[in-house]
C-alpha cells in the first residue's frame, strides 16, 4: 500500500518555531532553491530566487516574510520587556491569520491574577485585541484588527467572547476606528503592561499597585 508523505516547511529561530506551512507549491520552490544553491558553489544560496523576491524602490531585495516575523517578534518582545522565546511561547505571532495564537496556560494565569468582574477585569476580547493591536505595529500590518479577527484569536484557545463589541468599547486603551480596533497612543503603556503580564503569567502592574 502506497504511503503519501505529509510535507511541511518550518521556519526556526534557534529552537523556536516561528512559522510553518504545508503549501505544496511553496515546499517545491524551497526544495528547488536548496538544490540549486548546493549545486552552484560559487553563488550564494537562494540566488536563483532573485526574480521572485520582492524589491523596494532602490532595487534592493527586501526581507522575506519569515524574516519579517523574526524581526517583528524581536521588536515586540523588546518593547514588552520579555525575551523573544517567552513572547513566542505565549502568543506565537505570525503575519498570517489569525496573527496571534494564544496559550491556554498564559490565559488561565491571567484570569487567576485579575478580578472576574469590575473595572480591572480583563474580558477575553480585550486581551486578544490588545495583543493584536500591539503586534500589528511591529509586524508592519496595515490598519488594525477587526472584532472578527479578535474572535479568531480567541478560537485558538477555544473561546468566544459574546460581549466582544461592548468589552472593546469600554476599554480605555483601545479605540474603534471605522471597524478596526487600535491601541490608543495616549494609553499604550497600559496595553503594554497587560500584554507583558499575560506573557509572564504575572499580575498586571496596575493591579499590583492597587
PDB file of N, CA and C in Angstrom, residues 122-161:
ATOM      1  N   UNK A 122     -10.403  41.657  32.907  1.00  0.00           N
ATOM      2  CA  UNK A 122      -9.931  41.633  31.514  1.00  0.00           C
ATOM      3  C   UNK A 122     -10.784  40.660  30.706  1.00  0.00           C
ATOM      4  N   UNK A 123     -11.758  41.166  29.932  1.00  0.00           N
ATOM      5  CA  UNK A 123     -12.555  40.289  29.074  1.00  0.00           C
ATOM      6  C   UNK A 123     -11.668  39.631  28.008  1.00  0.00           C
ATOM      7  N   UNK A 124     -12.028  38.451  27.561  1.00  0.00           N
ATOM      8  CA  UNK A 124     -11.229  37.764  26.540  1.00  0.00           C
ATOM      9  C   UNK A 124     -10.973  38.615  25.300  1.00  0.00           C
ATOM     10  N   UNK A 125     -11.992  39.320  24.811  1.00  0.00           N
ATOM     11  CA  UNK A 125     -11.836  40.124  23.594  1.00  0.00           C
ATOM     12  C   UNK A 125     -10.815  41.241  23.789  1.00  0.00           C
ATOM     13  N   UNK A 126     -10.755  41.795  24.991  1.00  0.00           N
ATOM     14  CA  UNK A 126      -9.793  42.864  25.270  1.00  0.00           C
ATOM     15  C   UNK A 126      -8.368  42.320  25.227  1.00  0.00           C
ATOM     16  N   UNK A 127      -8.167  41.128  25.769  1.00  0.00           N
ATOM     17  CA  UNK A 127      -6.833  40.519  25.729  1.00  0.00           C
ATOM     18  C   UNK A 127      -6.408  40.259  24.292  1.00  0.00           C
ATOM     19  N   UNK A 128      -7.307  39.683  23.500  1.00  0.00           N
ATOM     20  CA  UNK A 128      -6.986  39.379  22.107  1.00  0.00           C
ATOM     21  C   UNK A 128      -6.716  40.651  21.313  1.00  0.00           C
ATOM     22  N   UNK A 129      -7.554  41.660  21.498  1.00  0.00           N
ATOM     23  CA  UNK A 129      -7.398  42.915  20.761  1.00  0.00           C
ATOM     24  C   UNK A 129      -6.111  43.635  21.159  1.00  0.00           C
ATOM     25  N   UNK A 130      -5.746  43.555  22.431  1.00  0.00           N
ATOM     26  CA  UNK A 130      -4.521  44.202  22.901  1.00  0.00           C
ATOM     27  C   UNK A 130      -3.299  43.558  22.251  1.00  0.00           C
ATOM     28  N   UNK A 131      -3.235  42.237  22.254  1.00  0.00           N
ATOM     29  CA  UNK A 131      -2.117  41.537  21.628  1.00  0.00           C
ATOM     30  C   UNK A 131      -2.064  41.816  20.128  1.00  0.00           C
ATOM     31  N   UNK A 132      -3.226  41.759  19.482  1.00  0.00           N
ATOM     32  CA  UNK A 132      -3.280  42.010  18.044  1.00  0.00           C
ATOM     33  C   UNK A 132      -2.879  43.440  17.705  1.00  0.00           C
ATOM     34  N   UNK A 133      -3.440  44.398  18.442  1.00  0.00           N
ATOM     35  CA  UNK A 133      -3.149  45.796  18.163  1.00  0.00           C
ATOM     36  C   UNK A 133      -1.679  46.122  18.300  1.00  0.00           C
ATOM     37  N   UNK A 134      -1.036  45.579  19.318  1.00  0.00           N
ATOM     38  CA  UNK A 134       0.396  45.798  19.511  1.00  0.00           C
ATOM     39  C   UNK A 134       1.209  45.083  18.434  1.00  0.00           C
ATOM     40  N   UNK A 135       0.812  43.859  18.101  1.00  0.00           N
ATOM     41  CA  UNK A 135       1.555  43.074  17.118  1.00  0.00           C
ATOM     42  C   UNK A 135       1.457  43.665  15.716  1.00  0.00           C
ATOM     43  N   UNK A 136       0.297  44.197  15.356  1.00  0.00           N
ATOM     44  CA  UNK A 136       0.131  44.760  14.011  1.00  0.00           C
ATOM     45  C   UNK A 136       1.188  45.822  13.732  1.00  0.00           C
ATOM     46  N   UNK A 137       1.512  46.634  14.713  1.00  0.00           N
ATOM     47  CA  UNK A 137       2.509  47.691  14.513  1.00  0.00           C
ATOM     48  C   UNK A 137       3.885  47.097  14.267  1.00  0.00           C
ATOM     49  N   UNK A 138       4.277  46.147  15.088  1.00  0.00           N
ATOM     50  CA  UNK A 138       5.613  45.565  14.959  1.00  0.00           C
ATOM     51  C   UNK A 138       5.748  44.701  13.708  1.00  0.00           C
ATOM     52  N   UNK A 139       4.640  44.097  13.275  1.00  0.00           N
ATOM     53  CA  UNK A 139       4.675  43.249  12.082  1.00  0.00           C
ATOM     54  C   UNK A 139       4.541  44.055  10.795  1.00  0.00           C
ATOM     55  N   UNK A 140       4.218  45.339  10.927  1.00  0.00           N
ATOM     56  CA  UNK A 140       4.036  46.167   9.742  1.00  0.00           C
ATOM     57  C   UNK A 140       2.751  45.862   9.006  1.00  0.00           C
ATOM     58  N   UNK A 141       1.749  45.348   9.727  1.00  0.00           N
ATOM     59  CA  UNK A 141       0.458  45.038   9.109  1.00  0.00           C
ATOM     60  C   UNK A 141      -0.399  46.296   9.062  1.00  0.00           C
ATOM     61  N   UNK A 142      -1.038  46.521   7.944  1.00  0.00           N
ATOM     62  CA  UNK A 142      -1.798  47.752   7.740  1.00  0.00           C
ATOM     63  C   UNK A 142      -3.051  47.793   8.613  1.00  0.00           C
ATOM     64  N   UNK A 143      -3.409  49.015   9.043  1.00  0.00           N
ATOM     65  CA  UNK A 143      -4.642  49.212   9.796  1.00  0.00           C
ATOM     66  C   UNK A 143      -4.584  48.582  11.168  1.00  0.00           C
ATOM     67  N   UNK A 144      -5.747  48.118  11.614  1.00  0.00           N
ATOM     68  CA  UNK A 144      -5.852  47.468  12.917  1.00  0.00           C
ATOM     69  C   UNK A 144      -6.753  46.264  12.810  1.00  0.00           C
ATOM     70  N   UNK A 145      -6.740  45.387  13.790  1.00  0.00           N
ATOM     71  CA  UNK A 145      -7.578  44.185  13.745  1.00  0.00           C
ATOM     72  C   UNK A 145      -9.059  44.517  13.877  1.00  0.00           C
ATOM     73  N   UNK A 146      -9.887  43.658  13.371  1.00  0.00           N
ATOM     74  CA  UNK A 146     -11.333  43.797  13.490  1.00  0.00           C
ATOM     75  C   UNK A 146     -11.829  42.931  14.648  1.00  0.00           C
ATOM     76  N   UNK A 147     -13.098  43.120  14.990  1.00  0.00           N
ATOM     77  CA  UNK A 147     -13.688  42.303  16.052  1.00  0.00           C
ATOM     78  C   UNK A 147     -13.669  40.828  15.652  1.00  0.00           C
ATOM     79  N   UNK A 148     -13.922  40.545  14.382  1.00  0.00           N
ATOM     80  CA  UNK A 148     -13.900  39.163  13.908  1.00  0.00           C
ATOM     81  C   UNK A 148     -12.509  38.551  14.043  1.00  0.00           C
ATOM     82  N   UNK A 149     -11.475  39.347  13.794  1.00  0.00           N
ATOM     83  CA  UNK A 149     -10.115  38.846  13.943  1.00  0.00           C
ATOM     84  C   UNK A 149      -9.776  38.591  15.413  1.00  0.00           C
ATOM     85  N   UNK A 150     -10.329  39.415  16.286  1.00  0.00           N
ATOM     86  CA  UNK A 150     -10.147  39.178  17.720  1.00  0.00           C
ATOM     87  C   UNK A 150     -10.794  37.854  18.126  1.00  0.00           C
ATOM     88  N   UNK A 151     -11.982  37.596  17.586  1.00  0.00           N
ATOM     89  CA  UNK A 151     -12.661  36.334  17.879  1.00  0.00           C
ATOM     90  C   UNK A 151     -11.859  35.150  17.333  1.00  0.00           C
ATOM     91  N   UNK A 152     -11.226  35.339  16.180  1.00  0.00           N
ATOM     92  CA  UNK A 152     -10.420  34.266  15.587  1.00  0.00           C
ATOM     93  C   UNK A 152      -9.235  33.930  16.484  1.00  0.00           C
ATOM     94  N   UNK A 153      -8.654  34.942  17.112  1.00  0.00           N
ATOM     95  CA  UNK A 153      -7.551  34.706  18.049  1.00  0.00           C
ATOM     96  C   UNK A 153      -8.049  33.919  19.251  1.00  0.00           C
ATOM     97  N   UNK A 154      -9.214  34.278  19.761  1.00  0.00           N
ATOM     98  CA  UNK A 154      -9.776  33.567  20.910  1.00  0.00           C
ATOM     99  C   UNK A 154     -10.080  32.110  20.569  1.00  0.00           C
ATOM    100  N   UNK A 155     -10.408  31.850  19.323  1.00  0.00           N
ATOM    101  CA  UNK A 155     -10.701  30.482  18.908  1.00  0.00           C
ATOM    102  C   UNK A 155      -9.471  29.583  19.012  1.00  0.00           C
ATOM    103  N   UNK A 156      -8.274  30.180  19.030  1.00  0.00           N
ATOM    104  CA  UNK A 156      -7.057  29.364  19.170  1.00  0.00           C
ATOM    105  C   UNK A 156      -6.984  28.712  20.546  1.00  0.00           C
ATOM    106  N   UNK A 157      -7.761  29.214  21.501  1.00  0.00           N
ATOM    107  CA  UNK A 157      -7.860  28.550  22.813  1.00  0.00           C
ATOM    108  C   UNK A 157      -9.317  28.181  23.095  1.00  0.00           C
ATOM    109  N   UNK A 158     -10.067  27.983  22.020  1.00  0.00           N
ATOM    110  CA  UNK A 158     -11.464  27.519  22.102  1.00  0.00           C
ATOM    111  C   UNK A 158     -12.342  28.439  22.925  1.00  0.00           C
ATOM    112  N   UNK A 159     -12.173  29.753  22.739  1.00  0.00           N
ATOM    113  CA  UNK A 159     -13.006  30.741  23.416  1.00  0.00           C
ATOM    114  C   UNK A 159     -13.759  31.589  22.407  1.00  0.00           C
ATOM    115  N   UNK A 160     -14.853  32.193  22.871  1.00  0.00           N
ATOM    116  CA  UNK A 160     -15.582  33.185  22.091  1.00  0.00           C
ATOM    117  C   UNK A 160     -16.201  34.179  23.074  1.00  0.00           C
ATOM    118  N   UNK A 161     -15.964  35.441  22.841  1.00  0.00           N
ATOM    119  CA  UNK A 161     -16.492  36.480  23.722  1.00  0.00           C
ATOM    120  C   UNK A 161     -17.817  36.976  23.143  1.00  0.00           C
TER     121      UNK A 161
END
